[in-house]
Short mmCIF file of C-alpha atoms in Angstrom, two decimals:
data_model
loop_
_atom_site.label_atom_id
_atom_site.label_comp_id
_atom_site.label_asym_id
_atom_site.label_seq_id
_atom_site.Cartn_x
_atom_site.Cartn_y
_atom_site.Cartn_z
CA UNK A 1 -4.05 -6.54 11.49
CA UNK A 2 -2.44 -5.39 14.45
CA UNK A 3 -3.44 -1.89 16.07
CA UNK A 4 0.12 -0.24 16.85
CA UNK A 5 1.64 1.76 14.62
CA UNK A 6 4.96 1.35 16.23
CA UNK A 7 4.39 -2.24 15.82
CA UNK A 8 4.20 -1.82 12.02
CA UNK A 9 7.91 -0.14 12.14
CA UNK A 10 9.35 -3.62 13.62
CA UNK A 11 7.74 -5.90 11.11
CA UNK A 12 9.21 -3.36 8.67
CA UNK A 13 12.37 -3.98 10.37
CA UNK A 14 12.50 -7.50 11.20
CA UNK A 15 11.19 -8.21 7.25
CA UNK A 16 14.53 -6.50 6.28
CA UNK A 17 16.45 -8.21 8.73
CA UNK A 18 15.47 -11.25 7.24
CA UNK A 19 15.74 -10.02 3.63
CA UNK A 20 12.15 -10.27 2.84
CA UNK A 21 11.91 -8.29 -0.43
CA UNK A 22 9.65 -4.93 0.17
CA UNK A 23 7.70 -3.76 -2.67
CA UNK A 24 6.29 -0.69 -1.12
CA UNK A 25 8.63 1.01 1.79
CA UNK A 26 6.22 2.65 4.54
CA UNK A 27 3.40 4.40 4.03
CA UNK A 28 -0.18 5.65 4.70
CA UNK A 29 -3.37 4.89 2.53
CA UNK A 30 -5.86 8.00 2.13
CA UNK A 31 -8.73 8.49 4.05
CA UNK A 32 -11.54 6.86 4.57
CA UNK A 33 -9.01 3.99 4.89
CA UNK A 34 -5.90 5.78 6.53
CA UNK A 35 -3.95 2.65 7.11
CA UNK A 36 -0.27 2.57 7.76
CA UNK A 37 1.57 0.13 6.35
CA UNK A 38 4.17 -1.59 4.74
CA UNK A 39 3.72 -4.29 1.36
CA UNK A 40 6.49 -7.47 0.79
CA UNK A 41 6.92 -10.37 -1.48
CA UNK A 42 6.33 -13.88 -0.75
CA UNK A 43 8.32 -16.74 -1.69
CA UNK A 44 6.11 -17.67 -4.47
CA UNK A 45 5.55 -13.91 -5.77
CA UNK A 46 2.32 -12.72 -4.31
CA UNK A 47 2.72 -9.41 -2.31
CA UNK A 48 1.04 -8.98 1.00
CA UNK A 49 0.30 -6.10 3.17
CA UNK A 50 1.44 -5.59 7.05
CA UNK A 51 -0.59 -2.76 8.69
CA UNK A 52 -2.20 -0.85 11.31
CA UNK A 53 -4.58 2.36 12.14
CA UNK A 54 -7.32 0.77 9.54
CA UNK A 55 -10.96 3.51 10.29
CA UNK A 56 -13.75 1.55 10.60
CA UNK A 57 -16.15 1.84 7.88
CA UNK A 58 -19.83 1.89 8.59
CA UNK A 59 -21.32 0.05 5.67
CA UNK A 60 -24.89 2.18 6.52
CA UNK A 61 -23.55 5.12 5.85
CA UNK A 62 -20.56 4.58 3.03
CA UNK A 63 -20.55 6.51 0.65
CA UNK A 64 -17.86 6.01 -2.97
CA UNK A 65 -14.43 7.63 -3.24
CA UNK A 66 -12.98 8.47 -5.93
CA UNK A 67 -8.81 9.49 -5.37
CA UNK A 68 -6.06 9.64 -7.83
CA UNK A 69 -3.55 8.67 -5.09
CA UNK A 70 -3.06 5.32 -3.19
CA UNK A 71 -0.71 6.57 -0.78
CA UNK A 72 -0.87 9.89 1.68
CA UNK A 73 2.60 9.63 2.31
CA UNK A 74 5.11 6.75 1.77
CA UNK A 75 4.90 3.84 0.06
CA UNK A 76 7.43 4.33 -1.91
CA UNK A 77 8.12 1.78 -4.70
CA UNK A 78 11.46 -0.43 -4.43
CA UNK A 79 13.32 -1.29 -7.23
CA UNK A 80 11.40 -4.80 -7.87
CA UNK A 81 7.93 -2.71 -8.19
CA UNK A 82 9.26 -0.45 -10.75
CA UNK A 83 9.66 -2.18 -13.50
CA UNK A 84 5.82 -3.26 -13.42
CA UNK A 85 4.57 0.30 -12.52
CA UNK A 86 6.53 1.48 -15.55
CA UNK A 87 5.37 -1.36 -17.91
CA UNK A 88 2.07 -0.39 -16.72
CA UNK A 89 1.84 3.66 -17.49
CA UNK A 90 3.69 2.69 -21.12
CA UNK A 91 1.37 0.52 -22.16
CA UNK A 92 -1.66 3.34 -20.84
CA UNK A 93 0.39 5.97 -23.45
CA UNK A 94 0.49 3.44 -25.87
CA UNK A 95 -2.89 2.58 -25.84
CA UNK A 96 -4.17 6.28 -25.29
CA UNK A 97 -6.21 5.65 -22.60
CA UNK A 98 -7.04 7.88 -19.66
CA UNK A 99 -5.38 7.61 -16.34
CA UNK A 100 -7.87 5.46 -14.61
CA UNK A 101 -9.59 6.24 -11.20
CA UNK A 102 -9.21 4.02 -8.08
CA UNK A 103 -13.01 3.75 -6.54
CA UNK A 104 -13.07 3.08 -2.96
CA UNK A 105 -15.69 0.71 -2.56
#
């Protein structure tokens, strides 16, 4: 994890230089967390995350989350994330069940 936020702009940049496929465009994760960051695909189809500005969590004094949202601001899905995101809240109407809650733990 590197700790510049303007170096997370020219991975970002150098990925699409090189035509690494993004899945999620730039963004920031909620607090406690509060990374910014950036998600691609690798060759054999596993995404991975490049970021920066990660808080420290004290394990002594953590206490659970609970936030509808993965994403502050950003992240925006590209075209080869949709199609799983929407296969994903279809088949949560279909079934009828409730939205579920990310836990930060």
């Amino acid at each position: 994890m590197t700790e510049r936020l303007c170096d997370i702009g020219r991975a970002c940049e150098r990925a699409r230089r090189h035509k690494v496929p993004l899945s999620l465009e730039l963004g920031q994760h909620p607090d406690p967390d509060g990374t910014f960051s950036f998600y691609g695909a690798t060759p054999s189809g596993f995404d991975f995350e490049i970021g920066a500005g990660t808080q420290t969590i004290d394990p002594a004094g953590w206490e659970i989350h609970h936030t509808h949202v993965t994403s502050t601001r950003g992240h925006k899905p590209k075209l080869r994330l949709e199609p799983k995101m929407a296969a994903g809240l279809i088949a949560q109407k279909v079934s009828g069940a409730p939205r579920a809650t990310k836990e930060l733990a």
